[in-house]
Amino acid sequence: MSTAPQLDIDLIAKLARLALTPGEKAKFAQQLGDVLHHIEQLSKVDVSGVEPTAHASPVFNVWADDIAQPGLSAEAALMNAPAQRDHMVVVPKVVE
Amino acid sequence: MSSELFLRPITELATALDEKKLSSVELTQTVIARTKAVDGRVKAFNSFDESDALTQAAASDARRAAGQARGPLEGIPIGLKDVIAVTGQPLTASSKMLANFVSPYDATVTQKLKHAGAVLWGRLNCDEFAMGSSTENSAFGPTGNPWDTTRVPGGSSGGSAAALAAGEAIATLGSDTGGSIRQPAALCGVVGLKPTYGLVSRYGLIAFASSLDQIGPFARTVEDAAIVLGAIAGHDERDSTSFKTDIPNYRAELATRKGPWKLGIPKEYFGEGLDPEIATAVEQAITFYQKQGCEIKEVSLPHTRYCLDTYYVIATAEASSNLARYDGIRYGHRSKNAADAVDLYSQSRAEGFGPEVKRRIILGTYVLSSGYYDAYYLRAQKVRTLIRQDFLNAFRDVDALLTPTSPMPAFKIGEKADPLALYLCDIYTIGVNLAGLPGISVPCGLTKSGLPIGAQLIGQPFQEANLLALAHAYEQAHEWRNQHPKL
């Protein structure tokens, strides 16, 4: 029998900064409940003494000299900004 | 040459270009005309830029005329999945979130293809942010399988596979996080290669799951795939997981690596859920290798049953982190319905992302959240170690593994509504990503109803030359590469 905890869809949507409609919440909670039930299988694996794998590349630390490299111009960096003025991104007011 | 130039491999076209029997402008015009004739049905392209492609082709012809041709890709039209950045071209990830995004820079693979003289052609459809196995999750509508346009081409790189199979490009690039190159290659009857993690730079690839993503080629033949891989592989300082290793001449190695190889058949890959026609076709491929003098050995990858769960924990966790950048501030969709600054994030993301992307962000956020991290994410990373170990253990006895690529042939668009049913499309491909190995899908038959079947060969890390030679030996002894869909 599954011991999968109930996914608190309101809390997770808030953490993910994702505004979901009531319909989406109900649907995702049910669908992800099924997926989580499936994922419960992982609790059967004996992982004692096993190191986690973050990625499979035999590269572990990469150093680079701290030298400035050519980058994007301000125009190129801002070409996709939804709103901009004087080489700055315009955002809603955050301080009264 | 055949009148259907758009169905010829790079190797033949490169010879025709070298011998001045064909110009890149003529070839590119042929591909453009073909695209216009069939893409209304196939819908492989999100967009294309005809005048830009012809300008590139004219520049290629000028280089060739000046004696400065750059090799076998000189003047060849190559399509890119719409998650790979090309300066000045749209980069949408098939998402409303990036519907109006234009890339300010080139991906490393884009730079490398330009240096090789290729003509970059079109932006190819995919599942939104490469999340899916059918290309039905595209915000711009599904792509049809050229063998039967009422069926899916596979995914997530479905546009890349379909465009190639339909003759709308001579080769294409896709990305593969859990099977997204190999599975659509199998369903569309073309060759698809996922390189070893770290062989090809991910710089300029829109990130889905960074520890699993890898760019690779779709091609008509294994030799063509070897040519494209040779052009895009290599260390890149801008991708800190890219690996410093000598890149062999994969194409030349095809002729020198003759085996005999020891081939492993993982018994877990031939069980319940495998379509019987696919099982038969792959068994015939096993018999072929046996007749060639290869030693065939049954092997076991005991943690195979945990691959899918491990993948969906790790991939969604990484996706929820990678997709946090889409907040409506610096680029991408910005909501006009937000009450305040924080609401702007939530509303922009709600309006910009489609349902599968939202589901995966929610799942990924959950498995990383306080109280569940150890039980899900950390545990999945440990199981990942065991999965990788299974493969490395098998490779003590064998040079490569042979399996089906997909448990089923192309299914009908709209047939699989349940997310879990779709996730099962990737059961034979996901382990390769978790273990960081190279894998290739090669056409190995057609079903009775005329749908392509693919066989997957899995190789040891950075042993692409062996893998390609093995695949080449099979391909050259069969005629599947000369079968094309009737459009």
PDB file of N, CA, C and O in Angstrom, chain B residues 314-383:
ATOM      1  N   ILE B 314      14.501  13.253 -10.885  1.00  0.00           N
ATOM      2  CA  ILE B 314      15.672  14.088 -11.191  1.00  0.00           C
ATOM      3  C   ILE B 314      15.354  15.110 -12.283  1.00  0.00           C
ATOM      4  O   ILE B 314      15.670  16.299 -12.151  1.00  0.00           O
ATOM      5  N   ALA B 315      14.704  14.664 -13.345  1.00  0.00           N
ATOM      6  CA  ALA B 315      14.442  15.575 -14.473  1.00  0.00           C
ATOM      7  C   ALA B 315      13.488  16.699 -14.065  1.00  0.00           C
ATOM      8  O   ALA B 315      13.695  17.855 -14.434  1.00  0.00           O
ATOM      9  N   THR B 316      12.450  16.369 -13.294  1.00  0.00           N
ATOM     10  CA  THR B 316      11.517  17.443 -12.914  1.00  0.00           C
ATOM     11  C   THR B 316      12.143  18.382 -11.891  1.00  0.00           C
ATOM     12  O   THR B 316      11.887  19.584 -11.920  1.00  0.00           O
ATOM     13  N   ALA B 317      12.972  17.833 -10.991  1.00  0.00           N
ATOM     14  CA  ALA B 317      13.646  18.692 -10.015  1.00  0.00           C
ATOM     15  C   ALA B 317      14.534  19.706 -10.739  1.00  0.00           C
ATOM     16  O   ALA B 317      14.483  20.913 -10.467  1.00  0.00           O
ATOM     17  N   GLU B 318      15.315  19.211 -11.675  1.00  0.00           N
ATOM     18  CA  GLU B 318      16.214  20.114 -12.412  1.00  0.00           C
ATOM     19  C   GLU B 318      15.415  21.092 -13.269  1.00  0.00           C
ATOM     20  O   GLU B 318      15.785  22.260 -13.403  1.00  0.00           O
ATOM     21  N   ALA B 319      14.312  20.623 -13.831  1.00  0.00           N
ATOM     22  CA  ALA B 319      13.479  21.502 -14.659  1.00  0.00           C
ATOM     23  C   ALA B 319      12.866  22.618 -13.819  1.00  0.00           C
ATOM     24  O   ALA B 319      12.829  23.773 -14.238  1.00  0.00           O
ATOM     25  N   SER B 320      12.398  22.270 -12.611  1.00  0.00           N
ATOM     26  CA  SER B 320      11.754  23.311 -11.794  1.00  0.00           C
ATOM     27  C   SER B 320      12.765  24.396 -11.453  1.00  0.00           C
ATOM     28  O   SER B 320      12.426  25.577 -11.380  1.00  0.00           O
ATOM     29  N   SER B 321      14.016  24.005 -11.278  1.00  0.00           N
ATOM     30  CA  SER B 321      15.071  24.973 -11.002  1.00  0.00           C
ATOM     31  C   SER B 321      15.426  25.761 -12.271  1.00  0.00           C
ATOM     32  O   SER B 321      15.463  26.999 -12.264  1.00  0.00           O
ATOM     33  N   ASN B 322      15.653  25.060 -13.378  1.00  0.00           N
ATOM     34  CA  ASN B 322      16.032  25.737 -14.626  1.00  0.00           C
ATOM     35  C   ASN B 322      14.948  26.690 -15.124  1.00  0.00           C
ATOM     36  O   ASN B 322      15.247  27.747 -15.678  1.00  0.00           O
ATOM     37  N   LEU B 323      13.685  26.320 -14.953  1.00  0.00           N
ATOM     38  CA  LEU B 323      12.605  27.143 -15.496  1.00  0.00           C
ATOM     39  C   LEU B 323      12.188  28.278 -14.553  1.00  0.00           C
ATOM     40  O   LEU B 323      11.314  29.077 -14.890  1.00  0.00           O
ATOM     41  N   ALA B 324      12.875  28.365 -13.403  1.00  0.00           N
ATOM     42  CA  ALA B 324      12.608  29.502 -12.502  1.00  0.00           C
ATOM     43  C   ALA B 324      12.986  30.827 -13.156  1.00  0.00           C
ATOM     44  O   ALA B 324      12.487  31.884 -12.785  1.00  0.00           O
ATOM     45  N   ARG B 325      13.863  30.751 -14.167  1.00  0.00           N
ATOM     46  CA  ARG B 325      14.319  31.988 -14.811  1.00  0.00           C
ATOM     47  C   ARG B 325      13.210  32.667 -15.623  1.00  0.00           C
ATOM     48  O   ARG B 325      13.307  33.848 -15.936  1.00  0.00           O
ATOM     49  N   TYR B 326      12.180  31.921 -15.974  1.00  0.00           N
ATOM     50  CA  TYR B 326      11.096  32.508 -16.783  1.00  0.00           C
ATOM     51  C   TYR B 326      10.095  33.167 -15.837  1.00  0.00           C
ATOM     52  O   TYR B 326       9.158  32.539 -15.356  1.00  0.00           O
ATOM     53  N   ASP B 327      10.352  34.462 -15.561  1.00  0.00           N
ATOM     54  CA  ASP B 327       9.560  35.162 -14.552  1.00  0.00           C
ATOM     55  C   ASP B 327       8.877  36.403 -15.115  1.00  0.00           C
ATOM     56  O   ASP B 327       8.285  37.183 -14.381  1.00  0.00           O
ATOM     57  N   GLY B 328       9.007  36.597 -16.438  1.00  0.00           N
ATOM     58  CA  GLY B 328       8.337  37.746 -17.057  1.00  0.00           C
ATOM     59  C   GLY B 328       9.058  39.062 -16.869  1.00  0.00           C
ATOM     60  O   GLY B 328       8.521  40.110 -17.214  1.00  0.00           O
ATOM     61  N   ILE B 329      10.275  39.019 -16.324  1.00  0.00           N
ATOM     62  CA  ILE B 329      10.974  40.277 -16.059  1.00  0.00           C
ATOM     63  C   ILE B 329      11.921  40.672 -17.194  1.00  0.00           C
ATOM     64  O   ILE B 329      11.733  41.692 -17.843  1.00  0.00           O
ATOM     65  N   ARG B 330      12.940  39.841 -17.442  1.00  0.00           N
ATOM     66  CA  ARG B 330      13.999  40.249 -18.384  1.00  0.00           C
ATOM     67  C   ARG B 330      13.689  39.859 -19.821  1.00  0.00           C
ATOM     68  O   ARG B 330      14.134  40.479 -20.765  1.00  0.00           O
ATOM     69  N   TYR B 331      12.967  38.758 -19.977  1.00  0.00           N
ATOM     70  CA  TYR B 331      12.586  38.295 -21.322  1.00  0.00           C
ATOM     71  C   TYR B 331      11.417  37.341 -21.170  1.00  0.00           C
ATOM     72  O   TYR B 331      11.077  36.935 -20.063  1.00  0.00           O
ATOM     73  N   GLY B 332      10.813  36.990 -22.275  1.00  0.00           N
ATOM     74  CA  GLY B 332       9.689  36.068 -22.227  1.00  0.00           C
ATOM     75  C   GLY B 332       8.379  36.772 -21.950  1.00  0.00           C
ATOM     76  O   GLY B 332       8.316  37.998 -21.812  1.00  0.00           O
ATOM     77  N   HIS B 333       7.317  35.946 -21.865  1.00  0.00           N
ATOM     78  CA  HIS B 333       5.971  36.492 -21.699  1.00  0.00           C
ATOM     79  C   HIS B 333       5.820  37.243 -20.370  1.00  0.00           C
ATOM     80  O   HIS B 333       6.241  36.748 -19.326  1.00  0.00           O
ATOM     81  N   ARG B 334       5.228  38.439 -20.422  1.00  0.00           N
ATOM     82  CA  ARG B 334       4.909  39.183 -19.196  1.00  0.00           C
ATOM     83  C   ARG B 334       3.398  39.402 -19.132  1.00  0.00           C
ATOM     84  O   ARG B 334       2.813  39.951 -20.073  1.00  0.00           O
ATOM     85  N   SER B 335       2.808  38.987 -18.032  1.00  0.00           N
ATOM     86  CA  SER B 335       1.361  39.121 -17.864  1.00  0.00           C
ATOM     87  C   SER B 335       0.942  40.587 -17.752  1.00  0.00           C
ATOM     88  O   SER B 335       1.660  41.409 -17.174  1.00  0.00           O
ATOM     89  N   LYS B 336      -0.224  40.883 -18.309  1.00  0.00           N
ATOM     90  CA  LYS B 336      -0.791  42.222 -18.147  1.00  0.00           C
ATOM     91  C   LYS B 336      -1.842  42.233 -17.039  1.00  0.00           C
ATOM     92  O   LYS B 336      -2.515  43.224 -16.816  1.00  0.00           O
ATOM     93  N   ASN B 337      -1.987  41.092 -16.343  1.00  0.00           N
ATOM     94  CA  ASN B 337      -3.067  40.961 -15.358  1.00  0.00           C
ATOM     95  C   ASN B 337      -2.548  40.847 -13.925  1.00  0.00           C
ATOM     96  O   ASN B 337      -3.230  40.292 -13.066  1.00  0.00           O
ATOM     97  N   ALA B 338      -1.337  41.328 -13.680  1.00  0.00           N
ATOM     98  CA  ALA B 338      -0.752  41.120 -12.353  1.00  0.00           C
ATOM     99  C   ALA B 338      -1.075  42.257 -11.398  1.00  0.00           C
ATOM    100  O   ALA B 338      -1.113  43.427 -11.789  1.00  0.00           O
ATOM    101  N   ALA B 339      -1.313  41.886 -10.129  1.00  0.00           N
ATOM    102  CA  ALA B 339      -1.662  42.877  -9.120  1.00  0.00           C
ATOM    103  C   ALA B 339      -0.419  43.578  -8.579  1.00  0.00           C
ATOM    104  O   ALA B 339      -0.451  44.763  -8.246  1.00  0.00           O
ATOM    105  N   ASP B 340       0.687  42.849  -8.448  1.00  0.00           N
ATOM    106  CA  ASP B 340       1.918  43.432  -7.905  1.00  0.00           C
ATOM    107  C   ASP B 340       3.118  42.674  -8.482  1.00  0.00           C
ATOM    108  O   ASP B 340       2.963  41.801  -9.339  1.00  0.00           O
ATOM    109  N   ALA B 341       4.308  42.973  -7.956  1.00  0.00           N
ATOM    110  CA  ALA B 341       5.531  42.414  -8.546  1.00  0.00           C
ATOM    111  C   ALA B 341       5.584  40.890  -8.413  1.00  0.00           C
ATOM    112  O   ALA B 341       5.935  40.189  -9.363  1.00  0.00           O
ATOM    113  N   VAL B 342       5.252  40.358  -7.242  1.00  0.00           N
ATOM    114  CA  VAL B 342       5.317  38.906  -7.058  1.00  0.00           C
ATOM    115  C   VAL B 342       4.239  38.222  -7.895  1.00  0.00           C
ATOM    116  O   VAL B 342       4.477  37.184  -8.518  1.00  0.00           O
ATOM    117  N   ASP B 343       3.072  38.827  -7.935  1.00  0.00           N
ATOM    118  CA  ASP B 343       1.982  38.286  -8.741  1.00  0.00           C
ATOM    119  C   ASP B 343       2.366  38.263 -10.224  1.00  0.00           C
ATOM    120  O   ASP B 343       1.895  37.419 -10.979  1.00  0.00           O
ATOM    121  N   LEU B 344       3.241  39.199 -10.610  1.00  0.00           N
ATOM    122  CA  LEU B 344       3.696  39.243 -11.997  1.00  0.00           C
ATOM    123  C   LEU B 344       4.400  37.932 -12.364  1.00  0.00           C
ATOM    124  O   LEU B 344       4.217  37.394 -13.456  1.00  0.00           O
ATOM    125  N   TYR B 345       5.218  37.412 -11.444  1.00  0.00           N
ATOM    126  CA  TYR B 345       5.881  36.120 -11.699  1.00  0.00           C
ATOM    127  C   TYR B 345       4.834  35.022 -11.903  1.00  0.00           C
ATOM    128  O   TYR B 345       4.855  34.275 -12.874  1.00  0.00           O
ATOM    129  N   SER B 346       3.938  34.909 -10.913  1.00  0.00           N
ATOM    130  CA  SER B 346       2.980  33.794 -10.912  1.00  0.00           C
ATOM    131  C   SER B 346       2.045  33.846 -12.117  1.00  0.00           C
ATOM    132  O   SER B 346       1.729  32.807 -12.701  1.00  0.00           O
ATOM    133  N   GLN B 347       1.592  35.070 -12.461  1.00  0.00           N
ATOM    134  CA  GLN B 347       0.670  35.208 -13.584  1.00  0.00           C
ATOM    135  C   GLN B 347       1.379  34.999 -14.923  1.00  0.00           C
ATOM    136  O   GLN B 347       0.846  34.350 -15.825  1.00  0.00           O
ATOM    137  N   SER B 348       2.604  35.538 -15.055  1.00  0.00           N
ATOM    138  CA  SER B 348       3.341  35.382 -16.313  1.00  0.00           C
ATOM    139  C   SER B 348       3.618  33.916 -16.565  1.00  0.00           C
ATOM    140  O   SER B 348       3.501  33.427 -17.693  1.00  0.00           O
ATOM    141  N   ARG B 349       3.992  33.187 -15.502  1.00  0.00           N
ATOM    142  CA  ARG B 349       4.298  31.764 -15.643  1.00  0.00           C
ATOM    143  C   ARG B 349       3.021  30.962 -15.935  1.00  0.00           C
ATOM    144  O   ARG B 349       3.040  30.027 -16.738  1.00  0.00           O
ATOM    145  N   ALA B 350       1.925  31.369 -15.285  1.00  0.00           N
ATOM    146  CA  ALA B 350       0.649  30.676 -15.514  1.00  0.00           C
ATOM    147  C   ALA B 350       0.191  30.839 -16.963  1.00  0.00           C
ATOM    148  O   ALA B 350      -0.315  29.900 -17.575  1.00  0.00           O
ATOM    149  N   GLU B 351       0.377  32.051 -17.505  1.00  0.00           N
ATOM    150  CA  GLU B 351      -0.065  32.313 -18.879  1.00  0.00           C
ATOM    151  C   GLU B 351       0.916  31.772 -19.919  1.00  0.00           C
ATOM    152  O   GLU B 351       0.525  31.384 -21.019  1.00  0.00           O
ATOM    153  N   GLY B 352       2.205  31.721 -19.564  1.00  0.00           N
ATOM    154  CA  GLY B 352       3.239  31.367 -20.543  1.00  0.00           C
ATOM    155  C   GLY B 352       3.465  29.879 -20.709  1.00  0.00           C
ATOM    156  O   GLY B 352       3.831  29.420 -21.798  1.00  0.00           O
ATOM    157  N   PHE B 353       3.307  29.111 -19.627  1.00  0.00           N
ATOM    158  CA  PHE B 353       3.597  27.676 -19.684  1.00  0.00           C
ATOM    159  C   PHE B 353       2.347  26.853 -20.001  1.00  0.00           C
ATOM    160  O   PHE B 353       1.254  27.159 -19.543  1.00  0.00           O
ATOM    161  N   GLY B 354       2.551  25.744 -20.731  1.00  0.00           N
ATOM    162  CA  GLY B 354       1.479  24.805 -21.014  1.00  0.00           C
ATOM    163  C   GLY B 354       1.353  23.769 -19.905  1.00  0.00           C
ATOM    164  O   GLY B 354       2.176  23.732 -18.979  1.00  0.00           O
ATOM    165  N   PRO B 355       0.319  22.898 -20.009  1.00  0.00           N
ATOM    166  CA  PRO B 355       0.005  21.986 -18.899  1.00  0.00           C
ATOM    167  C   PRO B 355       1.128  21.014 -18.512  1.00  0.00           C
ATOM    168  O   PRO B 355       1.366  20.797 -17.327  1.00  0.00           O
ATOM    169  N   GLU B 356       1.832  20.419 -19.480  1.00  0.00           N
ATOM    170  CA  GLU B 356       2.869  19.446 -19.108  1.00  0.00           C
ATOM    171  C   GLU B 356       4.032  20.130 -18.392  1.00  0.00           C
ATOM    172  O   GLU B 356       4.591  19.594 -17.431  1.00  0.00           O
ATOM    173  N   VAL B 357       4.383  21.320 -18.847  1.00  0.00           N
ATOM    174  CA  VAL B 357       5.463  22.061 -18.191  1.00  0.00           C
ATOM    175  C   VAL B 357       5.048  22.412 -16.760  1.00  0.00           C
ATOM    176  O   VAL B 357       5.830  22.251 -15.810  1.00  0.00           O
ATOM    177  N   LYS B 358       3.807  22.837 -16.589  1.00  0.00           N
ATOM    178  CA  LYS B 358       3.326  23.153 -15.232  1.00  0.00           C
ATOM    179  C   LYS B 358       3.364  21.916 -14.342  1.00  0.00           C
ATOM    180  O   LYS B 358       3.785  21.982 -13.181  1.00  0.00           O
ATOM    181  N   ARG B 359       2.887  20.784 -14.878  1.00  0.00           N
ATOM    182  CA  ARG B 359       2.904  19.543 -14.086  1.00  0.00           C
ATOM    183  C   ARG B 359       4.316  19.217 -13.628  1.00  0.00           C
ATOM    184  O   ARG B 359       4.550  18.859 -12.473  1.00  0.00           O
ATOM    185  N   ARG B 360       5.277  19.350 -14.536  1.00  0.00           N
ATOM    186  CA  ARG B 360       6.646  18.970 -14.169  1.00  0.00           C
ATOM    187  C   ARG B 360       7.257  19.969 -13.195  1.00  0.00           C
ATOM    188  O   ARG B 360       8.038  19.578 -12.329  1.00  0.00           O
ATOM    189  N   ILE B 361       6.929  21.247 -13.341  1.00  0.00           N
ATOM    190  CA  ILE B 361       7.438  22.227 -12.373  1.00  0.00           C
ATOM    191  C   ILE B 361       6.877  21.921 -10.990  1.00  0.00           C
ATOM    192  O   ILE B 361       7.599  21.965  -9.988  1.00  0.00           O
ATOM    193  N   ILE B 362       5.592  21.584 -10.923  1.00  0.00           N
ATOM    194  CA  ILE B 362       4.974  21.266  -9.630  1.00  0.00           C
ATOM    195  C   ILE B 362       5.633  20.025  -9.016  1.00  0.00           C
ATOM    196  O   ILE B 362       6.019  20.022  -7.842  1.00  0.00           O
ATOM    197  N   LEU B 363       5.790  18.973  -9.819  1.00  0.00           N
ATOM    198  CA  LEU B 363       6.406  17.750  -9.300  1.00  0.00           C
ATOM    199  C   LEU B 363       7.846  18.014  -8.856  1.00  0.00           C
ATOM    200  O   LEU B 363       8.271  17.574  -7.776  1.00  0.00           O
ATOM    201  N   GLY B 364       8.592  18.749  -9.679  1.00  0.00           N
ATOM    202  CA  GLY B 364       9.987  19.053  -9.357  1.00  0.00           C
ATOM    203  C   GLY B 364      10.117  19.908  -8.111  1.00  0.00           C
ATOM    204  O   GLY B 364      11.021  19.701  -7.281  1.00  0.00           O
ATOM    205  N   THR B 365       9.225  20.868  -7.967  1.00  0.00           N
ATOM    206  CA  THR B 365       9.245  21.725  -6.776  1.00  0.00           C
ATOM    207  C   THR B 365       8.939  20.885  -5.538  1.00  0.00           C
ATOM    208  O   THR B 365       9.572  21.039  -4.488  1.00  0.00           O
ATOM    209  N   TYR B 366       7.998  19.964  -5.696  1.00  0.00           N
ATOM    210  CA  TYR B 366       7.612  19.098  -4.570  1.00  0.00           C
ATOM    211  C   TYR B 366       8.773  18.217  -4.114  1.00  0.00           C
ATOM    212  O   TYR B 366       9.085  18.149  -2.928  1.00  0.00           O
ATOM    213  N   VAL B 367       9.439  17.536  -5.061  1.00  0.00           N
ATOM    214  CA  VAL B 367      10.503  16.606  -4.663  1.00  0.00           C
ATOM    215  C   VAL B 367      11.731  17.323  -4.110  1.00  0.00           C
ATOM    216  O   VAL B 367      12.569  16.697  -3.462  1.00  0.00           O
ATOM    217  N   LEU B 368      11.826  18.621  -4.365  1.00  0.00           N
ATOM    218  CA  LEU B 368      12.940  19.391  -3.796  1.00  0.00           C
ATOM    219  C   LEU B 368      12.549  20.109  -2.520  1.00  0.00           C
ATOM    220  O   LEU B 368      13.392  20.699  -1.845  1.00  0.00           O
ATOM    221  N   SER B 369      11.250  20.075  -2.153  1.00  0.00           N
ATOM    222  CA  SER B 369      10.786  20.921  -1.058  1.00  0.00           C
ATOM    223  C   SER B 369      11.183  20.341   0.293  1.00  0.00           C
ATOM    224  O   SER B 369      11.444  19.144   0.422  1.00  0.00           O
ATOM    225  N   SER B 370      11.226  21.212   1.264  1.00  0.00           N
ATOM    226  CA  SER B 370      11.654  20.851   2.618  1.00  0.00           C
ATOM    227  C   SER B 370      10.851  19.658   3.139  1.00  0.00           C
ATOM    228  O   SER B 370       9.634  19.636   3.052  1.00  0.00           O
ATOM    229  N   GLY B 371      11.542  18.644   3.626  1.00  0.00           N
ATOM    230  CA  GLY B 371      10.871  17.471   4.160  1.00  0.00           C
ATOM    231  C   GLY B 371      10.787  16.322   3.168  1.00  0.00           C
ATOM    232  O   GLY B 371      10.603  15.176   3.559  1.00  0.00           O
ATOM    233  N   TYR B 372      10.924  16.622   1.870  1.00  0.00           N
ATOM    234  CA  TYR B 372      10.809  15.564   0.858  1.00  0.00           C
ATOM    235  C   TYR B 372      12.090  15.363   0.064  1.00  0.00           C
ATOM    236  O   TYR B 372      12.219  14.412  -0.687  1.00  0.00           O
ATOM    237  N   TYR B 373      13.028  16.281   0.230  1.00  0.00           N
ATOM    238  CA  TYR B 373      14.278  16.240  -0.539  1.00  0.00           C
ATOM    239  C   TYR B 373      14.999  14.902  -0.369  1.00  0.00           C
ATOM    240  O   TYR B 373      15.372  14.249  -1.343  1.00  0.00           O
ATOM    241  N   ASP B 374      15.189  14.469   0.883  1.00  0.00           N
ATOM    242  CA  ASP B 374      15.919  13.213   1.126  1.00  0.00           C
ATOM    243  C   ASP B 374      15.157  12.012   0.582  1.00  0.00           C
ATOM    244  O   ASP B 374      15.736  11.098   0.004  1.00  0.00           O
ATOM    245  N   ALA B 375      13.840  12.018   0.785  1.00  0.00           N
ATOM    246  CA  ALA B 375      13.027  10.863   0.402  1.00  0.00           C
ATOM    247  C   ALA B 375      12.938  10.710  -1.116  1.00  0.00           C
ATOM    248  O   ALA B 375      12.847   9.592  -1.620  1.00  0.00           O
ATOM    249  N   TYR B 376      12.942  11.823  -1.834  1.00  0.00           N
ATOM    250  CA  TYR B 376      12.782  11.735  -3.286  1.00  0.00           C
ATOM    251  C   TYR B 376      14.073  12.063  -4.029  1.00  0.00           C
ATOM    252  O   TYR B 376      14.657  11.213  -4.679  1.00  0.00           O
ATOM    253  N   TYR B 377      14.511  13.320  -3.932  1.00  0.00           N
ATOM    254  CA  TYR B 377      15.605  13.759  -4.798  1.00  0.00           C
ATOM    255  C   TYR B 377      16.919  13.054  -4.468  1.00  0.00           C
ATOM    256  O   TYR B 377      17.561  12.465  -5.342  1.00  0.00           O
ATOM    257  N   LEU B 378      17.296  13.078  -3.193  1.00  0.00           N
ATOM    258  CA  LEU B 378      18.569  12.454  -2.810  1.00  0.00           C
ATOM    259  C   LEU B 378      18.533  10.947  -3.064  1.00  0.00           C
ATOM    260  O   LEU B 378      19.499  10.359  -3.560  1.00  0.00           O
ATOM    261  N   ARG B 379      17.402  10.334  -2.742  1.00  0.00           N
ATOM    262  CA  ARG B 379      17.254   8.893  -2.978  1.00  0.00           C
ATOM    263  C   ARG B 379      17.356   8.585  -4.474  1.00  0.00           C
ATOM    264  O   ARG B 379      18.023   7.627  -4.878  1.00  0.00           O
ATOM    265  N   ALA B 380      16.724   9.393  -5.297  1.00  0.00           N
ATOM    266  CA  ALA B 380      16.786   9.164  -6.752  1.00  0.00           C
ATOM    267  C   ALA B 380      18.223   9.291  -7.259  1.00  0.00           C
ATOM    268  O   ALA B 380      18.662   8.530  -8.122  1.00  0.00           O
ATOM    269  N   GLN B 381      18.969  10.236  -6.704  1.00  0.00           N
ATOM    270  CA  GLN B 381      20.377  10.384  -7.128  1.00  0.00           C
ATOM    271  C   GLN B 381      21.200   9.154  -6.746  1.00  0.00           C
ATOM    272  O   GLN B 381      22.152   8.791  -7.444  1.00  0.00           O
ATOM    273  N   LYS B 382      20.835   8.534  -5.611  1.00  0.00           N
ATOM    274  CA  LYS B 382      21.546   7.311  -5.210  1.00  0.00           C
ATOM    275  C   LYS B 382      21.158   6.132  -6.098  1.00  0.00           C
ATOM    276  O   LYS B 382      22.011   5.325  -6.490  1.00  0.00           O
ATOM    277  N   VAL B 383      19.876   6.029  -6.406  1.00  0.00           N
ATOM    278  CA  VAL B 383      19.449   4.955  -7.318  1.00  0.00           C
ATOM    279  C   VAL B 383      20.099   5.161  -8.687  1.00  0.00           C
ATOM    280  O   VAL B 383      20.480   4.211  -9.361  1.00  0.00           O
TER     281      VAL B 383
END
